[in-house]
PDB file of C-alpha atoms in Angstrom:
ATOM      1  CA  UNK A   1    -110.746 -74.449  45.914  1.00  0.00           C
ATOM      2  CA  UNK A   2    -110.825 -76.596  42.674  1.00  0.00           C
ATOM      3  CA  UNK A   3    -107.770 -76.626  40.261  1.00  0.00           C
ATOM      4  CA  UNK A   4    -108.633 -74.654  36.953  1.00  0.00           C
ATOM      5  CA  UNK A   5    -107.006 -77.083  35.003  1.00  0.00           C
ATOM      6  CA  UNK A   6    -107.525 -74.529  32.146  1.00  0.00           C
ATOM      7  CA  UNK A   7    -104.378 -72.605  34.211  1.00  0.00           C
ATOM      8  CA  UNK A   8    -101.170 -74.541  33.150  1.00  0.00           C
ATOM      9  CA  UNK A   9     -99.510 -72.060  35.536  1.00  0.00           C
ATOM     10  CA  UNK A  10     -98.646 -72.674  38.956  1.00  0.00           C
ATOM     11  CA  UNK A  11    -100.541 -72.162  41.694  1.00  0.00           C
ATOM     12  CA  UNK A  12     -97.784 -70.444  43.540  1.00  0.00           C
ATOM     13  CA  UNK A  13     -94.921 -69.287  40.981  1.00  0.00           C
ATOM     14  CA  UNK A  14     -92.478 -69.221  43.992  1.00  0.00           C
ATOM     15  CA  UNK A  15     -92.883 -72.564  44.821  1.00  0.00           C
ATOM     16  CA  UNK A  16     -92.094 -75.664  42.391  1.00  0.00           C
ATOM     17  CA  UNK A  17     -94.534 -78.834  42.904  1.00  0.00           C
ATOM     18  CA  UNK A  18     -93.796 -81.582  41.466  1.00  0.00           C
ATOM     19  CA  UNK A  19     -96.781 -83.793  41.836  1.00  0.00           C
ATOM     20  CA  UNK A  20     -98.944 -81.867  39.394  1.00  0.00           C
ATOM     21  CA  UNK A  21     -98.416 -82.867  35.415  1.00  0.00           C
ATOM     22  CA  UNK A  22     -99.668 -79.096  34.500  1.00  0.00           C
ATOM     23  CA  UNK A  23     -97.018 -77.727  36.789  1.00  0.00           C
ATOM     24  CA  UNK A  24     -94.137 -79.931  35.843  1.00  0.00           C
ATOM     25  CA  UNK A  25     -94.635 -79.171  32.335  1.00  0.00           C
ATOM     26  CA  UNK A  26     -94.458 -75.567  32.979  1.00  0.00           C
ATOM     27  CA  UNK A  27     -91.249 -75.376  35.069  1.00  0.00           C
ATOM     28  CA  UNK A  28     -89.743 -77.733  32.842  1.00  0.00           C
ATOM     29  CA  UNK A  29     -90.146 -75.103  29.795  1.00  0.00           C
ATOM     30  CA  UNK A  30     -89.621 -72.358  31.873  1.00  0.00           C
ATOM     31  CA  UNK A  31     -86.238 -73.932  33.037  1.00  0.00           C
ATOM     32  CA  UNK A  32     -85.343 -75.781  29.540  1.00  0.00           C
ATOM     33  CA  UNK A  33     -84.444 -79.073  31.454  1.00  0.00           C
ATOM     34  CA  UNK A  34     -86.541 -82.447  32.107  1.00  0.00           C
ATOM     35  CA  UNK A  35     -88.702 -83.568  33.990  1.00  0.00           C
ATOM     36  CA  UNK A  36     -86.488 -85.671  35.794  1.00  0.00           C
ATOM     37  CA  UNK A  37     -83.671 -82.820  36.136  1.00  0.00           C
ATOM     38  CA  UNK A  38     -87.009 -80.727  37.344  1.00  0.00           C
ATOM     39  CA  UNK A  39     -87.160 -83.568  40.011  1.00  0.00           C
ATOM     40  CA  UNK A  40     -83.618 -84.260  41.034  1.00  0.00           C
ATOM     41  CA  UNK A  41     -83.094 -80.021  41.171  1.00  0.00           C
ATOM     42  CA  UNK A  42     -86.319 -79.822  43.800  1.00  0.00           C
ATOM     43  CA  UNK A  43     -84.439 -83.021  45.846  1.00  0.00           C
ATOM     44  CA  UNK A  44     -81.238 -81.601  46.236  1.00  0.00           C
ATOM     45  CA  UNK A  45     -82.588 -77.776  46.970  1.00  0.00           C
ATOM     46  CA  UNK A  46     -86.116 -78.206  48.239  1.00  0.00           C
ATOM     47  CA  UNK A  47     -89.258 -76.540  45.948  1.00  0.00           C
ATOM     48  CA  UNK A  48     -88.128 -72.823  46.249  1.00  0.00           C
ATOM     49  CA  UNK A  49     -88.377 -71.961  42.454  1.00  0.00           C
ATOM     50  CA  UNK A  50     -85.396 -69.469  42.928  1.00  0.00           C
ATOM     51  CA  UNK A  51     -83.354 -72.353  44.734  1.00  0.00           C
ATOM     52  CA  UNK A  52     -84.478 -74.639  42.181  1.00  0.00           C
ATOM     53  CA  UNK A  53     -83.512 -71.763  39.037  1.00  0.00           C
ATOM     54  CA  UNK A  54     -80.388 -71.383  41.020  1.00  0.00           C
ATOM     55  CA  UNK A  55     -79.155 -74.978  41.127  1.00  0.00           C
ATOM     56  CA  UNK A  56     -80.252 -75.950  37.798  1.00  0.00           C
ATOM     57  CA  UNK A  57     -77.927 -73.025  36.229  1.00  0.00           C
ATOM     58  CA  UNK A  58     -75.162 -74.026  38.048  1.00  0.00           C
ATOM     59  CA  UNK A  59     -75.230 -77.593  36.952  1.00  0.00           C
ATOM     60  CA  UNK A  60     -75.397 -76.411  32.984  1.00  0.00           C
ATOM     61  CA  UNK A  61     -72.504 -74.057  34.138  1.00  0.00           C
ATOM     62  CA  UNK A  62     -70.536 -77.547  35.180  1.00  0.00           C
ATOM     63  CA  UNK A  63     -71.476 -79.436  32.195  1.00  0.00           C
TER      64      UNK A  63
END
């Protein structure tokens, strides 16, 4: 199936992909961080958008 690029969602909200523009954008405002703290979060954790919430929190927390 075709992307609806008319969806700036996610294909699969539990999972964060980073290869898509339309999803980076959207986990990027959902999380409040960059794109490249997006990036270095799904690196370190792997693309589980829970992992991925989970690690980016507690980097603010040591900031």
């Amino acid at each position: 199936m075709a992307d609806n690029l008319q969806d700036r969602g996610p294909q699969d909200r539990a999972r964060v992909n980073v290869n898509e523009p339309h999803e980076v954008s959207y986990w990027t405002r959902k999380f409040g961080v960059t794109p490249d703290q997006l990036r270095d979060a799904v690196t370190e954790v792997g693309v589980s958008a829970d992992a991925v919430e989970q690690a980016l929190k507690s980097r603010r927390g040591k900031a």
